[in-house]
Short mmCIF file of C-alpha atoms in Angstrom, two decimals:
data_model
loop_
_atom_site.label_atom_id
_atom_site.label_comp_id
_atom_site.label_asym_id
_atom_site.label_seq_id
_atom_site.Cartn_x
_atom_site.Cartn_y
_atom_site.Cartn_z
CA MET A 13 16.41 -117.21 -58.00
CA ARG A 14 13.51 -119.65 -57.91
CA ASP A 15 13.05 -118.99 -54.17
CA LEU A 16 13.04 -115.25 -54.82
CA THR A 17 10.20 -115.50 -57.34
CA THR A 18 8.36 -117.94 -55.06
CA GLY A 19 8.51 -115.41 -52.23
CA VAL A 20 7.08 -112.70 -54.50
CA LYS A 21 4.41 -115.20 -55.57
CA TYR A 22 3.31 -115.72 -51.96
CA PHE A 23 3.23 -111.94 -51.45
CA LEU A 24 0.88 -111.59 -54.44
CA GLU A 25 -1.14 -114.70 -53.57
CA GLY A 26 -1.86 -113.32 -50.10
CA GLN A 27 -3.20 -110.07 -51.52
CA ARG A 28 -5.27 -112.00 -54.07
CA TRP A 29 -6.68 -114.26 -51.36
CA VAL A 30 -8.06 -111.36 -49.32
CA ALA A 31 -9.30 -109.69 -52.52
CA ARG A 32 -11.39 -112.81 -53.19
CA HIS A 33 -12.61 -112.97 -49.58
CA ARG A 34 -13.59 -109.39 -48.80
CA ARG A 35 -15.19 -110.23 -45.45
CA TRP A 36 -11.89 -111.59 -44.14
CA TRP A 37 -10.06 -108.58 -45.58
CA GLY A 38 -12.35 -106.25 -43.61
CA PHE A 39 -11.93 -108.44 -40.54
CA GLY A 40 -8.14 -108.20 -40.85
CA LEU A 41 -8.22 -104.40 -41.23
CA LEU A 42 -9.39 -103.75 -37.67
CA PRO A 43 -6.07 -104.28 -35.80
CA GLY A 44 -4.14 -102.19 -38.32
CA LEU A 45 -6.65 -99.35 -38.04
CA ILE A 46 -6.40 -99.42 -34.24
CA ALA A 47 -2.58 -99.40 -34.42
CA LEU A 48 -2.65 -96.56 -36.98
CA VAL A 49 -4.82 -94.38 -34.74
CA LEU A 50 -2.49 -95.00 -31.80
CA TYR A 51 0.60 -94.17 -33.86
CA ILE A 52 -0.92 -91.01 -35.31
CA ALA A 53 -1.82 -89.82 -31.80
CA ALA A 54 1.72 -90.60 -30.59
CA LEU A 55 3.36 -88.81 -33.54
CA VAL A 56 1.10 -85.76 -33.11
CA ALA A 57 2.06 -85.63 -29.43
CA LEU A 58 5.74 -86.01 -30.34
CA GLY A 59 5.47 -83.23 -32.90
CA PHE A 60 3.79 -80.99 -30.34
CA TRP A 61 6.38 -81.65 -27.61
CA ALA A 62 9.51 -82.14 -29.72
CA ASP A 63 10.51 -78.49 -29.49
CA ASP A 64 10.18 -78.47 -25.70
CA LEU A 65 12.10 -81.73 -25.54
CA SER A 66 14.93 -80.20 -27.58
CA SER A 67 15.06 -77.18 -25.27
CA TRP A 68 15.12 -79.43 -22.22
CA ALA A 69 17.95 -81.54 -23.69
CA THR A 70 20.17 -78.52 -24.54
CA PRO A 71 20.29 -76.28 -21.44
CA PHE A 72 23.93 -75.51 -22.25
CA ALA A 73 22.77 -73.54 -25.31
CA ASP A 74 20.68 -71.05 -23.32
CA ASP A 75 23.51 -68.49 -23.38
CA TRP A 76 24.33 -68.98 -27.07
CA ASP A 77 23.59 -66.49 -29.77
CA SER A 78 19.90 -66.82 -30.71
CA THR A 79 20.70 -67.84 -34.29
CA PHE A 80 22.98 -70.75 -33.32
CA ARG A 81 20.70 -71.77 -30.44
CA SER A 82 17.68 -71.89 -32.73
CA LEU A 83 19.61 -73.79 -35.39
CA LEU A 84 20.80 -76.40 -32.87
CA ARG A 85 17.39 -76.93 -31.33
CA TRP A 86 15.59 -76.97 -34.67
CA THR A 87 18.05 -79.61 -35.92
CA LEU A 88 17.54 -81.68 -32.76
CA THR A 89 13.76 -81.33 -33.11
CA VAL A 90 13.93 -82.67 -36.66
CA ILE A 91 16.15 -85.57 -35.52
CA VAL A 92 13.79 -86.43 -32.65
CA PHE A 93 10.70 -86.41 -34.84
CA SER A 94 12.44 -88.30 -37.65
CA GLY A 95 13.61 -90.90 -35.13
CA GLY A 96 10.07 -91.28 -33.82
CA LEU A 97 8.76 -91.68 -37.37
CA LEU A 98 11.42 -94.29 -38.15
CA LEU A 99 10.63 -96.14 -34.93
CA ALA A 100 6.94 -96.09 -35.85
CA MET A 101 7.70 -97.59 -39.26
CA VAL A 102 9.91 -100.29 -37.76
CA THR A 103 7.54 -101.28 -34.96
CA PHE A 104 4.16 -100.83 -36.68
CA THR A 105 3.91 -104.42 -37.89
CA ALA A 106 4.89 -105.88 -34.50
CA VAL A 107 2.37 -103.69 -32.66
CA ALA A 108 -0.39 -104.45 -35.18
CA LEU A 109 0.32 -108.18 -34.82
CA LEU A 110 0.25 -107.88 -31.04
CA ILE A 111 -3.04 -105.96 -31.03
CA GLY A 112 -4.58 -108.19 -33.67
CA ASP A 113 -3.31 -111.58 -32.51
CA PRO A 114 -6.82 -113.13 -32.24
CA PHE A 115 -7.86 -111.51 -35.56
CA TYR A 116 -4.78 -112.61 -37.49
CA GLU A 117 -4.84 -116.05 -35.90
CA SER A 118 -8.38 -116.58 -37.21
CA LEU A 119 -7.48 -115.18 -40.63
CA SER A 120 -4.33 -117.30 -40.92
CA GLU A 121 -6.15 -120.44 -39.81
CA ARG A 122 -8.95 -119.81 -42.32
CA VAL A 123 -6.42 -119.46 -45.13
CA GLU A 124 -4.83 -122.78 -44.21
CA GLU A 125 -8.17 -124.54 -43.90
CA MET A 126 -9.16 -123.43 -47.40
CA GLU A 127 -5.76 -124.46 -48.77
CA GLY A 128 -5.91 -128.03 -47.52
CA GLY A 129 -6.17 -128.01 -43.74
CA ALA A 130 -4.64 -126.26 -40.74
CA PRO A 131 -2.64 -127.94 -37.97
CA PRO A 132 -4.45 -128.23 -34.63
CA LYS A 133 -3.99 -125.23 -32.38
CA PRO A 134 -1.63 -125.85 -29.41
CA ASP A 135 -3.47 -126.41 -26.15
CA ILE A 136 -1.99 -123.46 -24.26
CA PRO A 137 -3.70 -120.56 -22.45
CA LEU A 138 -4.30 -117.28 -24.30
CA TRP A 139 -2.17 -115.31 -21.83
CA ARG A 140 0.80 -117.56 -22.59
CA GLU A 141 0.30 -117.06 -26.35
CA ILE A 142 0.30 -113.30 -25.86
CA LEU A 143 3.36 -113.48 -23.61
CA THR A 144 5.21 -115.54 -26.24
CA SER A 145 4.24 -113.06 -28.97
CA VAL A 146 5.50 -110.11 -26.90
CA ARG A 147 8.75 -111.88 -26.06
CA ASP A 148 9.38 -112.87 -29.67
CA SER A 149 8.55 -109.38 -30.95
CA LEU A 150 10.96 -107.79 -28.48
CA SER A 151 13.66 -110.26 -29.48
CA VAL A 152 13.14 -109.47 -33.18
CA LEU A 153 13.11 -105.74 -32.41
CA ALA A 154 16.43 -106.06 -30.57
CA ARG A 155 17.95 -107.70 -33.64
CA VAL A 156 16.52 -104.98 -35.90
CA VAL A 157 17.99 -102.26 -33.68
CA ALA A 158 21.40 -103.99 -33.66
CA PHE A 159 21.44 -104.21 -37.45
CA GLY A 160 20.13 -100.65 -37.67
CA LEU A 161 23.00 -99.28 -35.58
CA LEU A 162 25.52 -101.21 -37.66
CA LEU A 163 24.05 -99.94 -40.93
CA PHE A 164 23.87 -96.41 -39.52
CA ALA A 165 27.60 -96.53 -38.81
CA CYS A 166 28.29 -97.95 -42.28
CA GLY A 167 26.29 -95.09 -43.74
CA PHE A 168 29.23 -92.77 -43.13
CA ILE A 169 31.45 -94.77 -45.50
CA PRO A 170 31.76 -92.77 -48.74
CA VAL A 171 29.87 -94.19 -51.74
CA VAL A 172 29.05 -97.46 -49.92
CA GLY A 173 26.93 -95.62 -47.38
CA GLN A 174 24.86 -93.99 -50.11
CA THR A 175 24.44 -97.04 -52.38
CA VAL A 176 24.98 -100.42 -50.74
CA VAL A 177 23.78 -99.63 -47.21
CA PRO A 178 20.21 -98.54 -48.17
CA VAL A 179 19.75 -101.72 -50.22
CA VAL A 180 21.07 -103.92 -47.40
CA GLY A 181 18.82 -102.04 -44.97
CA ILE A 182 15.73 -102.81 -47.04
CA CYS A 183 16.76 -106.48 -47.28
CA VAL A 184 17.32 -106.72 -43.52
CA SER A 185 13.94 -105.10 -42.89
CA GLY A 186 12.32 -107.49 -45.36
CA PHE A 187 13.78 -110.53 -43.63
CA PHE A 188 12.63 -109.48 -40.17
CA LEU A 189 9.22 -108.40 -41.48
CA THR A 190 8.80 -111.91 -42.87
CA THR A 191 9.88 -113.26 -39.47
CA GLU A 192 7.16 -111.23 -37.75
CA LEU A 193 4.40 -112.08 -40.20
CA THR A 194 5.11 -115.82 -40.21
CA SER A 195 4.95 -115.89 -36.41
CA VAL A 196 1.17 -116.47 -36.45
CA ALA A 197 1.30 -119.68 -38.48
CA MET A 198 4.61 -120.76 -36.92
CA GLN A 199 3.27 -120.50 -33.37
CA ARG A 200 0.32 -122.64 -34.41
CA ARG A 201 2.93 -125.29 -35.30
CA SER A 202 4.77 -124.69 -31.98
CA VAL A 203 7.90 -123.54 -33.86
CA PRO A 204 10.06 -121.35 -31.54
CA LEU A 205 11.65 -118.12 -32.74
CA ARG A 206 15.17 -119.56 -32.94
CA THR A 207 13.99 -122.37 -35.24
CA ARG A 208 11.90 -119.91 -37.26
CA LEU A 209 14.95 -117.74 -37.88
CA ARG A 210 16.99 -120.78 -38.89
CA LEU A 211 14.31 -121.90 -41.36
CA LEU A 212 14.09 -118.45 -42.93
CA ARG A 213 17.88 -118.07 -43.13
CA GLY A 214 17.98 -121.43 -44.90
CA ARG A 215 15.53 -120.06 -47.49
CA LEU A 216 16.84 -116.49 -47.46
CA LEU A 217 15.77 -115.59 -50.99
CA LEU A 218 12.27 -116.88 -50.25
CA ALA A 219 12.07 -114.65 -47.16
CA LEU A 220 13.40 -111.64 -49.07
CA GLY A 221 11.10 -112.20 -52.05
CA PHE A 222 8.14 -112.07 -49.67
CA GLY A 223 9.34 -109.37 -47.26
CA VAL A 224 11.05 -106.77 -49.45
CA PRO A 225 7.94 -105.83 -51.49
CA LEU A 226 6.05 -105.48 -48.21
CA VAL A 227 8.77 -103.23 -46.76
CA LEU A 228 8.44 -100.92 -49.74
CA LEU A 229 4.65 -100.84 -49.23
CA PHE A 230 4.92 -100.47 -45.46
CA LEU A 231 7.06 -97.34 -45.77
CA VAL A 232 3.69 -95.59 -45.65
CA PRO A 233 1.78 -96.83 -42.56
CA VAL A 234 -1.59 -96.04 -44.18
CA ILE A 235 -0.80 -98.46 -47.01
CA ALA A 236 0.44 -100.95 -44.42
CA VAL A 237 -3.02 -101.02 -42.83
CA PHE A 238 -4.73 -102.06 -46.06
CA ALA A 239 -1.98 -104.50 -47.08
CA MET A 240 -1.72 -106.16 -43.67
CA PRO A 241 -4.51 -108.76 -44.08
CA GLY A 242 -3.00 -109.90 -47.38
CA ALA A 243 0.44 -110.01 -45.78
CA VAL A 244 -0.85 -112.33 -43.04
CA ALA A 245 -2.60 -114.52 -45.64
CA GLY A 246 0.55 -114.69 -47.77
CA ALA A 247 2.67 -115.53 -44.72
CA ALA A 248 0.35 -118.45 -43.94
CA LEU A 249 0.85 -119.77 -47.48
CA LEU A 250 4.62 -119.34 -47.18
CA VAL A 251 4.73 -121.25 -43.88
CA ARG A 252 2.87 -124.13 -45.51
CA GLU A 253 5.92 -124.57 -47.75
CA LEU A 254 8.47 -124.20 -44.96
CA VAL A 255 6.64 -126.42 -42.45
CA PRO A 256 4.04 -128.49 -44.37
CA VAL A 257 1.00 -129.81 -42.53
CA PRO A 258 1.49 -133.59 -42.20
CA ASP A 259 -1.14 -135.79 -43.82
CA PRO A 260 -3.23 -137.69 -41.29
CA ASP A 261 -1.99 -141.25 -40.80
CA PRO A 262 -4.85 -143.76 -41.16
CA SER A 263 -3.02 -146.05 -38.73
CA ASP A 264 -3.49 -143.42 -36.01
CA ASP A 265 -7.29 -143.84 -36.17
CA PRO A 266 -8.30 -145.28 -32.75
CA ASP A 267 -10.26 -148.55 -32.62
CA PRO A 268 -10.69 -149.16 -36.35
CA VAL A 269 -13.95 -150.91 -37.20
CA PRO A 270 -13.45 -154.39 -38.76
CA ASP A 271 -14.69 -154.88 -42.30
CA GLU A 272 -17.20 -157.47 -41.12
CA GLU A 273 -18.88 -155.00 -38.78
CA ILE A 274 -18.98 -152.39 -41.55
CA ASP A 275 -20.76 -154.86 -43.84
CA GLU A 276 -23.26 -155.70 -41.13
CA ASP A 277 -23.95 -152.02 -40.48
CA ASN A 278 -24.49 -151.41 -44.18
CA ASP A 279 -26.94 -154.30 -44.39
CA ASP A 280 -28.91 -152.91 -41.47
CA ALA A 281 -28.92 -149.46 -42.98
CA THR A 282 -30.45 -150.70 -46.24
CA GLY A 283 -33.16 -152.49 -44.42
CA THR A 284 -32.13 -155.97 -45.59
CA VAL A 285 -34.17 -158.67 -43.81
CA PRO A 286 -32.34 -161.90 -43.05
CA ALA A 287 -33.81 -164.95 -44.66
CA SER A 288 -35.87 -167.09 -42.35
#
């Protein structure tokens, strides 16, 4: 239970951090706002064309009675739009992270610097960073879809499908949301997705304590936009516990200056004149 409360603490700490640093909060809003505009445009287009799509998908119903044909196509229209809305909710964070990779990278690094130091950024080209982010996001999305199909099938089980399955679904979403949000700080540490998943599974309650409250907030994409900077900040704090930044080793300092030379330099600096 301690990990669960610690995860919630990082969720709250991230929101508090951006509340104290309003400039960085505004900076982190930009990718979410861009993603929100794109999603709204896509959903409006889907709503406009959903009826035509339903008609195109059910040519066999053209000869049906008008009442049954309308009922079938209206039901299919609702399913199509609901599916698009669900897909938007599931993928919003991944798309916002992809759009805002440079923004969130700067925000996450700033959080770490103010909390005791950030690890050096890997010396890899930007295009490779973006390619890695896209690949990891698609891999996480594939896992989400697989779990989603399984939970959808379990939803038809009486009682369990109406009680246990929704709770499990929120927990699964919370875990993978944490996986996505920690990707920024994890990639800065060169931690691959497979290792990231293993680390989060090993601290499952920590991941759920952080991700589940965000899932409940992110059910409304508009709220997700305003909570996103704090989520990235909180994820950076969480990663610092999972993969701490090593303290610099004084023995790694190249060409250490002997104490004698330091004393001589100090004498020169104070203007001491040798005795004649």
